[in-house]
Coordinates of C-alpha atoms and ligand atoms in Angstrom, one line a residue:
X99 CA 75.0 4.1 23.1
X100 CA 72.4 5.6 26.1
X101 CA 72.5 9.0 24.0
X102 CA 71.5 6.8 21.3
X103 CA 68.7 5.1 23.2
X104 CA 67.6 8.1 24.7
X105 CA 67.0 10.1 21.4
X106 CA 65.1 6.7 20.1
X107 CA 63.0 7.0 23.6
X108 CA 62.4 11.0 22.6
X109 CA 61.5 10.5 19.0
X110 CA 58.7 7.3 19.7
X111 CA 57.5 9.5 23.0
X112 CA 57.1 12.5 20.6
X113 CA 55.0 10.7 18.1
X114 CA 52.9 8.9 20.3
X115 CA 52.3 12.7 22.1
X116 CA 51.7 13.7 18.5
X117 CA 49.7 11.0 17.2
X118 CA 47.4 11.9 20.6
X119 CA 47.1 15.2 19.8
X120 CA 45.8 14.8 16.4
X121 CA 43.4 12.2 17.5
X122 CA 41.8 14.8 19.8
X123 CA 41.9 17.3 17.2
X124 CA 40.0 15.1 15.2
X125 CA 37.6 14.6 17.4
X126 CA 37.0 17.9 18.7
X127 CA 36.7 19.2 15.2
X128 CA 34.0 16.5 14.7
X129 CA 32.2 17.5 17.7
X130 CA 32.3 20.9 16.4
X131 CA 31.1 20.4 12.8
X132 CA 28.3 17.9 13.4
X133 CA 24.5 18.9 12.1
X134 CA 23.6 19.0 15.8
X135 CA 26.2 21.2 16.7
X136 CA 25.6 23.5 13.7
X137 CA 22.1 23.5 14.2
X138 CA 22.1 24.4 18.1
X139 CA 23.3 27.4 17.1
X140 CA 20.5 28.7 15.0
X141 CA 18.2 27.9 17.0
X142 CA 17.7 25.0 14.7
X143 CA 16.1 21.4 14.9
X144 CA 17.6 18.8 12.4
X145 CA 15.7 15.8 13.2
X146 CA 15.1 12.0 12.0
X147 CA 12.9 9.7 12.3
X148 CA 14.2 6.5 14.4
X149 CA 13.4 3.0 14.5
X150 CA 13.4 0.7 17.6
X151 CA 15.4 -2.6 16.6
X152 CA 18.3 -0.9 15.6
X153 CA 18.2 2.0 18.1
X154 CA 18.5 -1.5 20.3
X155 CA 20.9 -3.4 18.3
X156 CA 23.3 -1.7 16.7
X157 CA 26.0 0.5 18.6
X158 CA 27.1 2.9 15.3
X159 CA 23.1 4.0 14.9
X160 CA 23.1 5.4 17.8
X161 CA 26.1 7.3 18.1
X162 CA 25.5 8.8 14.7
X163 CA 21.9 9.7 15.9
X164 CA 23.0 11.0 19.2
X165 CA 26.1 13.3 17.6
X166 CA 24.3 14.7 14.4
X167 CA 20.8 15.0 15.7
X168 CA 18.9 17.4 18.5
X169 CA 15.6 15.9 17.6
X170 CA 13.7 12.6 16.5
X171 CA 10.9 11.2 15.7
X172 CA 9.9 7.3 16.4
X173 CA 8.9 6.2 12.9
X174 CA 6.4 3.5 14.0
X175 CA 6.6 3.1 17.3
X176 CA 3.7 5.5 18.6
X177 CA 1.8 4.2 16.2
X178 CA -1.9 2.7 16.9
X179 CA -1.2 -0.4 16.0
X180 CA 1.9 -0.6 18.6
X181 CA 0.9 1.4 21.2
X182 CA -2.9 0.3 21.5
X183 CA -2.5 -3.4 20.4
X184 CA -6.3 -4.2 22.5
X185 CA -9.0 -1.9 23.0
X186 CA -8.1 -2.1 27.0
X187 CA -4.3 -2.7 26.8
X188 CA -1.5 -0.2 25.5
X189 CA 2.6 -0.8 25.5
X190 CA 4.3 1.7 25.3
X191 CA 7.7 -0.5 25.6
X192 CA 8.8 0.7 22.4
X193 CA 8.2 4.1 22.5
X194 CA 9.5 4.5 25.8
X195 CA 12.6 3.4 25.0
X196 CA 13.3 5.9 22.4
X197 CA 11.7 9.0 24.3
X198 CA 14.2 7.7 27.3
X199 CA 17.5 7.8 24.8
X200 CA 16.1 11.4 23.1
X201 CA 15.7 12.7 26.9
X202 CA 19.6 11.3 27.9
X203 CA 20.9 13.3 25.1
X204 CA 18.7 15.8 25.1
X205 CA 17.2 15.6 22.0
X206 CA 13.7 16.8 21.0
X207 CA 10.8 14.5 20.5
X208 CA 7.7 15.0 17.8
X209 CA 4.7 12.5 18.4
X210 CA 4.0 10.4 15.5
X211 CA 0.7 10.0 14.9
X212 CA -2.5 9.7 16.6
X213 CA -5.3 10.1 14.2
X214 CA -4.2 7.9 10.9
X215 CA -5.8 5.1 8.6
X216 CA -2.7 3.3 8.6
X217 CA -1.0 1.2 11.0
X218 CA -4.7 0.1 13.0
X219 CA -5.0 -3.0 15.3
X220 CA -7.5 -5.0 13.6
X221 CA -9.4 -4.9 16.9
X222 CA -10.6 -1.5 15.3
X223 CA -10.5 -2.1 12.1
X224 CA -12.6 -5.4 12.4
X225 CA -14.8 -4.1 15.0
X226 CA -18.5 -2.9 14.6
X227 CA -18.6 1.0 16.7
X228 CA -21.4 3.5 17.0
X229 CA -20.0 6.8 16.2
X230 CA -20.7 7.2 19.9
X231 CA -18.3 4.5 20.7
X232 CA -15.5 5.4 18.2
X233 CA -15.5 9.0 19.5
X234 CA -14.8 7.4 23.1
X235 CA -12.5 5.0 21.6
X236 CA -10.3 8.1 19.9
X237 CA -10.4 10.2 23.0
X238 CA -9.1 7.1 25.3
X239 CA -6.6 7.1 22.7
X240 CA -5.8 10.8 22.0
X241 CA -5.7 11.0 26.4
X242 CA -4.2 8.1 27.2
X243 CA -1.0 8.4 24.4
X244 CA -0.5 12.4 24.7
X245 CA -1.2 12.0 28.5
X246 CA 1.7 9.2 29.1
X247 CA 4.3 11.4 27.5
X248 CA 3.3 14.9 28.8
X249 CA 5.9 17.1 28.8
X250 CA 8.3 15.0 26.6
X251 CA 7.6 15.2 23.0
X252 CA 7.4 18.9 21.7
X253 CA 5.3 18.7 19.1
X254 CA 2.5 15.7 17.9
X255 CA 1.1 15.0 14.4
X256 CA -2.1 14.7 15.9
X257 CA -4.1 14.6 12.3
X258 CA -1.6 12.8 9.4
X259 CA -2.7 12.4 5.7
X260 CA -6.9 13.1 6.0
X261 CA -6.9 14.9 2.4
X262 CA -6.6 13.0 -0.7
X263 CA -4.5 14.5 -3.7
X264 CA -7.9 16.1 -5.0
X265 CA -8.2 18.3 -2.0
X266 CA -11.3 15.9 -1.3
X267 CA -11.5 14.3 2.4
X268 CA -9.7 11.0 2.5
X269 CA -12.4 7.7 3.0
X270 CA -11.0 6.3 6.5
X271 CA -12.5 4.4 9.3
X272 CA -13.1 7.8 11.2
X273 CA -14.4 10.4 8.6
X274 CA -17.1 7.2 7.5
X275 CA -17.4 6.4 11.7
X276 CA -17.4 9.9 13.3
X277 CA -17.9 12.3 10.3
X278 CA -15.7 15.5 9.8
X279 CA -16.4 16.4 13.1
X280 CA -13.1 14.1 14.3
X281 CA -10.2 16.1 12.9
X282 CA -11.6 19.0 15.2
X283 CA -12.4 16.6 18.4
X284 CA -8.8 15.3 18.0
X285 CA -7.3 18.6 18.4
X286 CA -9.1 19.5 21.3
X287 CA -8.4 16.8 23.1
X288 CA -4.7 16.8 22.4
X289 CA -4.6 19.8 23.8
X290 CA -6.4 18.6 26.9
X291 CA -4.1 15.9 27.2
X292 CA -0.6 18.4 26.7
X293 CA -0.9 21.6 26.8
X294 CA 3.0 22.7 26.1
X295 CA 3.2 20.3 23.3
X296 CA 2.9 22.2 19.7
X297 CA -0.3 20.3 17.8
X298 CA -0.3 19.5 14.0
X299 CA -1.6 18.7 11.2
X300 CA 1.0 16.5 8.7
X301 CA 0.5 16.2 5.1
X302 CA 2.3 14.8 2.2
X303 CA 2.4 16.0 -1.4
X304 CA 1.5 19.5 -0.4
X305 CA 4.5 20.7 0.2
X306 CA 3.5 23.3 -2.5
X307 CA 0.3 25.0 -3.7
X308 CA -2.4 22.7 -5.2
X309 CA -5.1 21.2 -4.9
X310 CA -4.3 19.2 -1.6
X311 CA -2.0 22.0 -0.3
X312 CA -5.0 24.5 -0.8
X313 CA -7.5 22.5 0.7
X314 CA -5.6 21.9 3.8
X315 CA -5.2 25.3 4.1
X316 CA -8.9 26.4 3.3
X317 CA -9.3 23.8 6.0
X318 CA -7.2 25.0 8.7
X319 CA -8.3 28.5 8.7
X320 CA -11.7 27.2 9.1
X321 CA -10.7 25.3 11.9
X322 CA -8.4 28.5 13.4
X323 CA -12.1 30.6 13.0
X324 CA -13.9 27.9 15.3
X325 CA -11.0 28.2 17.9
X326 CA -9.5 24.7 17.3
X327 CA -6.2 24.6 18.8
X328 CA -3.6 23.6 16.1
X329 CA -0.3 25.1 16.0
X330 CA 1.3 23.9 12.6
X331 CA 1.6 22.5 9.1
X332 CA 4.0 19.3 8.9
X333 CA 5.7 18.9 5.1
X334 CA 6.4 15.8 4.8
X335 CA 9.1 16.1 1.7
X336 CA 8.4 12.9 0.7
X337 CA 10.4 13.9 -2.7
X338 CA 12.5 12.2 -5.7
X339 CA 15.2 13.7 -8.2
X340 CA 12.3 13.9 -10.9
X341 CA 9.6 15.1 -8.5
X342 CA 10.3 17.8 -5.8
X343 CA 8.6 21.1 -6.2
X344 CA 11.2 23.8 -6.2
X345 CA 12.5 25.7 -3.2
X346 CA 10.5 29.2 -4.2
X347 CA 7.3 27.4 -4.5
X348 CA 7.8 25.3 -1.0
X349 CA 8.7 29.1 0.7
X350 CA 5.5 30.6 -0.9
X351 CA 3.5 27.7 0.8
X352 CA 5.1 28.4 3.8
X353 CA 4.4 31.9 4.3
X354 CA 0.8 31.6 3.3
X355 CA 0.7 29.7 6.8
X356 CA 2.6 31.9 8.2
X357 CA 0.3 34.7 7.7
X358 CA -2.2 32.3 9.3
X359 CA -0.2 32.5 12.3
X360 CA 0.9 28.7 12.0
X361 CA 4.5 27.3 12.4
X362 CA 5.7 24.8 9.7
X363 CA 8.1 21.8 9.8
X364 CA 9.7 19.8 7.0
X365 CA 8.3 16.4 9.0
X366 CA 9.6 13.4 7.1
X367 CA 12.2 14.3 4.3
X368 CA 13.3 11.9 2.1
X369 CA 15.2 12.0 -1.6
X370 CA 14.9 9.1 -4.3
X371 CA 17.3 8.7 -6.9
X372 CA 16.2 5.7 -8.3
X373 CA 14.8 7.7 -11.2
X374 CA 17.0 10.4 -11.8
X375 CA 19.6 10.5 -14.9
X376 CA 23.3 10.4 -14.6
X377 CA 25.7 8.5 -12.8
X378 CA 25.2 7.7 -9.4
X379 CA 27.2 10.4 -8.5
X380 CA 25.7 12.5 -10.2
X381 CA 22.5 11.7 -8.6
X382 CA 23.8 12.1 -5.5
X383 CA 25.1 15.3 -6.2
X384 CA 21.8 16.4 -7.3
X385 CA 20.2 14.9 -4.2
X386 CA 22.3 16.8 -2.2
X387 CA 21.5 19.7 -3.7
X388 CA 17.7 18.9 -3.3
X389 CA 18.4 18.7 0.5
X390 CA 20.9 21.6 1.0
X391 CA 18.0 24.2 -0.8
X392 CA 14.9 22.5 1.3
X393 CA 17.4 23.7 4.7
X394 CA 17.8 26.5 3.1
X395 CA 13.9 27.6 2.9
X396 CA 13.9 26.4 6.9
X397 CA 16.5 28.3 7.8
X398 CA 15.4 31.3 5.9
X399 CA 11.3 31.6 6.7
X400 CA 10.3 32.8 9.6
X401 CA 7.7 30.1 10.8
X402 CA 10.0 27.0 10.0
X403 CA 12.8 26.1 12.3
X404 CA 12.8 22.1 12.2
X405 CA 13.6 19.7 9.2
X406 CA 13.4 16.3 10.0
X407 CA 14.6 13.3 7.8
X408 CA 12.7 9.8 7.3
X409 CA 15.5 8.0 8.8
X410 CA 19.4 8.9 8.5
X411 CA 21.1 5.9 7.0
X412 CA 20.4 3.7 3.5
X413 CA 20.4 0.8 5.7
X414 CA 17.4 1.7 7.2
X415 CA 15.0 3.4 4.7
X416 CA 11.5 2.5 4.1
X417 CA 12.0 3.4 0.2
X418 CA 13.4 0.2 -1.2
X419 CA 11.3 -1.8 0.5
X420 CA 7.8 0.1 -0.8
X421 CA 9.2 0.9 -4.4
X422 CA 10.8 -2.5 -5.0
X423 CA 13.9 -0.6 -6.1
X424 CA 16.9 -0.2 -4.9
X425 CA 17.4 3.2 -3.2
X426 CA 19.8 5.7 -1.5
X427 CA 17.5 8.7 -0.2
X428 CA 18.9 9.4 3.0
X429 CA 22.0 11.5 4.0
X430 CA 24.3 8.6 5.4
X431 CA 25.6 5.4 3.2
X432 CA 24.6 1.7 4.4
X433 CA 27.8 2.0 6.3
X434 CA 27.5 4.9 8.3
X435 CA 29.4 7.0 6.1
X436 CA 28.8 10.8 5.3
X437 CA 27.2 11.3 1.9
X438 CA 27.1 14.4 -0.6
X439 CA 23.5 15.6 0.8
X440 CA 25.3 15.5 4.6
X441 CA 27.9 17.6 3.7
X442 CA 25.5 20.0 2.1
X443 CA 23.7 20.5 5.0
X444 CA 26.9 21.5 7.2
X445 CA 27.6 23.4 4.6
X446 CA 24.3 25.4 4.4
X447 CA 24.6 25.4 8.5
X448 CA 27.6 27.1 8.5
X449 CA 26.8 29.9 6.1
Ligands
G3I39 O1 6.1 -4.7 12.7 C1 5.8 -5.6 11.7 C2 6.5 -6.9 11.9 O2 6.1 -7.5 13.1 C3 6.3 -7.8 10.8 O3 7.1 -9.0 10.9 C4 6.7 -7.1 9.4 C5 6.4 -8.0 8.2 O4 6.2 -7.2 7.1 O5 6.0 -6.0 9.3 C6 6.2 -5.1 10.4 O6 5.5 -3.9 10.2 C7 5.9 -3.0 9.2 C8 6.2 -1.7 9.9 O7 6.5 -0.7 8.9 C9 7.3 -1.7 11.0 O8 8.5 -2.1 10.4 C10 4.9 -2.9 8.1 O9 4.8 -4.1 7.4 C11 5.3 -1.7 7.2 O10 4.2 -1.5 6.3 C12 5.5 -0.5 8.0 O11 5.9 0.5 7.1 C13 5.8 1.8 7.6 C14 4.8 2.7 6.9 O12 4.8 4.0 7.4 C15 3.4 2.1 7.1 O13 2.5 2.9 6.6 C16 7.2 2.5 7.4 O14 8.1 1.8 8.2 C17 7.2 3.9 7.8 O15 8.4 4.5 7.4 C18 6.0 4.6 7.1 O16 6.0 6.0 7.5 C19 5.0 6.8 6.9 C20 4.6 7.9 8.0 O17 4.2 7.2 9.1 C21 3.6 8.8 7.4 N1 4.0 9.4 6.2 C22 4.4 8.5 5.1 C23 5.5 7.6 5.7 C24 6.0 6.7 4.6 O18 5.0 5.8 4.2

């Protein structure tokens, strides 16, 4: 009878020491195999972009964020329109918050973005300025924003989207208020502000040689010959399963830059499936494939060393709600669950 009961004590003491065991297995292996992890190595960033309500509310966001991430990027909330709401009053509440959680895990931080035509207060829009007065109105800005996170975000889009798809100038409140003149003044004083902090210029849909891929970089080396202080090219990768230029073409771009001297980051990747072909696993098959060779480009060129992803999770994409589709483009599910293009990426890490 107590030989009995002892052997019963041995067997459930054994399982529960077992049961532990594998549990911290588990867990170590996950700690080991995360994008972060992988990526640390290398001397790689993986980055996304982050948004403030659920980086407050929700628990699972950020411990995904914090375990497969080393850098983000606040998706709105250094925009104008949040951090300069009145012409004499900035809040910065927002994007304090998310530089504080990136500096407790120590995660990198890229500034996004200080000279735009979306995302304005409607004190500027609405408001009558000499060019005089807009060029002191931008400089506040560009000092006061760079200034208040000195030494905390690594890199800043300081110029994002001036070009149209013709390779023509884009018509916005500070080409018609300041003339061409302002992509060069924002530069400059950027690096006033910062600088340590890595200044660029962030484009999308010339990820590849074109017309607006060209005249960016006819544009840049004009600006490198007057001295301009700009360190690199952002690619967005705003991309779909029926539009994404292919990985040789994105590496040429890249190198072109390179010979300029200029670093280049994959800023704000994203993959649609909503008009691919197949079923949906299929699609995301292909999307992960999409992913996994864009890494692979990064990881390979010399000049690139930091791909960062619109967001992390389908719950919280801006696709579906722009489109008017339903969407998948990012590497997590709705639920926090790994998808095909995640497990491409460790995969491409750990080659
Ligand atoms: O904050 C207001 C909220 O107060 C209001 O109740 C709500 C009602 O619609 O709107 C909220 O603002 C939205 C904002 O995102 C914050 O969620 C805007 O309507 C919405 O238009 C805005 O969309 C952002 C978009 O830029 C605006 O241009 C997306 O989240 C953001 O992902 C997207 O990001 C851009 C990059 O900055 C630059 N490159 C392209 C990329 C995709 O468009």
């Amino acid at each position: 009878m107590r030989w009995g009961k002892l052997l019963r004590l041995k067997v459930v003491s054994l399982s529960i020491f077992t049961a532990l065991t594998v549990l911290w297995w588990g867990h170590l292996a996950l700690s080991f195999t995360s994008l972060r992890w992988l990526a640390q190595r290398q001397d790689l960033y993986i980055g996304t972009a982050v948004q403030f309500r659920p980086l407050q509310r929700q628990p699972m966001y950020r411990q995904v964020l914090a375990r497969e991430f080393n850098m983000v990027t606040p998706e709105n909330a250094m925009k104008f329109e949040v951090v300069h709401p009145e012409r004499d009053r900035y809040d910065f509440t927002q994007a304090d918050a998310i530089v504080q959680f990136a500096s407790d895990r120590d995660l990198q931080v890229r500034g996004h973005t200080l000279v735009w035509h979306r995302q304005l207060p409607s004190w500027l829009t609405e408001g009558e300025f000499t060019p005089e007065e807009l060029k002191a109105i931008l400089r506040d800005h560009i000092y006061t924003v760079v200034g208040h996170f000195r030494d905390r975000v690594s890199a800043w889009d300081v110029v994002n989207e001036a070009f149209n798809d013709d390779g023509t100038l884009r018509d916005t409140i500070w080409l018609r208020g300041i003339g061409e003149e302002y992509l060069e003044l924002a530069f400059r004083w950027a690096r006033e502000a910062d600088p340590t902090a890595r200044l660029f210029y962030n484009n999308y849909g010339g990820e590849m040689a074109g017309k607006k891929a060209d005249a960016t970089y006819e544009f840049i080396q004009k600006l490198e010959d007057r001295g301009v202080p700009i360190d690199g090219v952002g690619l967005q990768m705003h991309v779909g399963l029926n539009n994404v230029p292919t990985a040789a073409a994105v590496a040429d771009n890249m190198r072109r830059f390179d010979e300029l001297g200029l670093e280049v980051q994959i800023t704000e990747m994203d993959v649609q499936i909503q008009n691919g072909t197949g079923t949906e696993s299929e699609r995301l098959q292909a999307q992960a494939e999409i992913y996994g060779e864009m890494l692979r480009v990064c990881q390979v060129e010399p000049n690139c060393n930091t791909l960062v992803m619109w967001g992390f999770t389908d719950a919280h994409s801006w696709i579906p709600s722009f489109t008017g589709n339903d969407d998948a483009p990012l590497i997590f599910d709705e639920s926090y669950r790994p998808k095909p293009a995640y497990y491409e990426l460790l995969e491409v890490l750990s080659r």
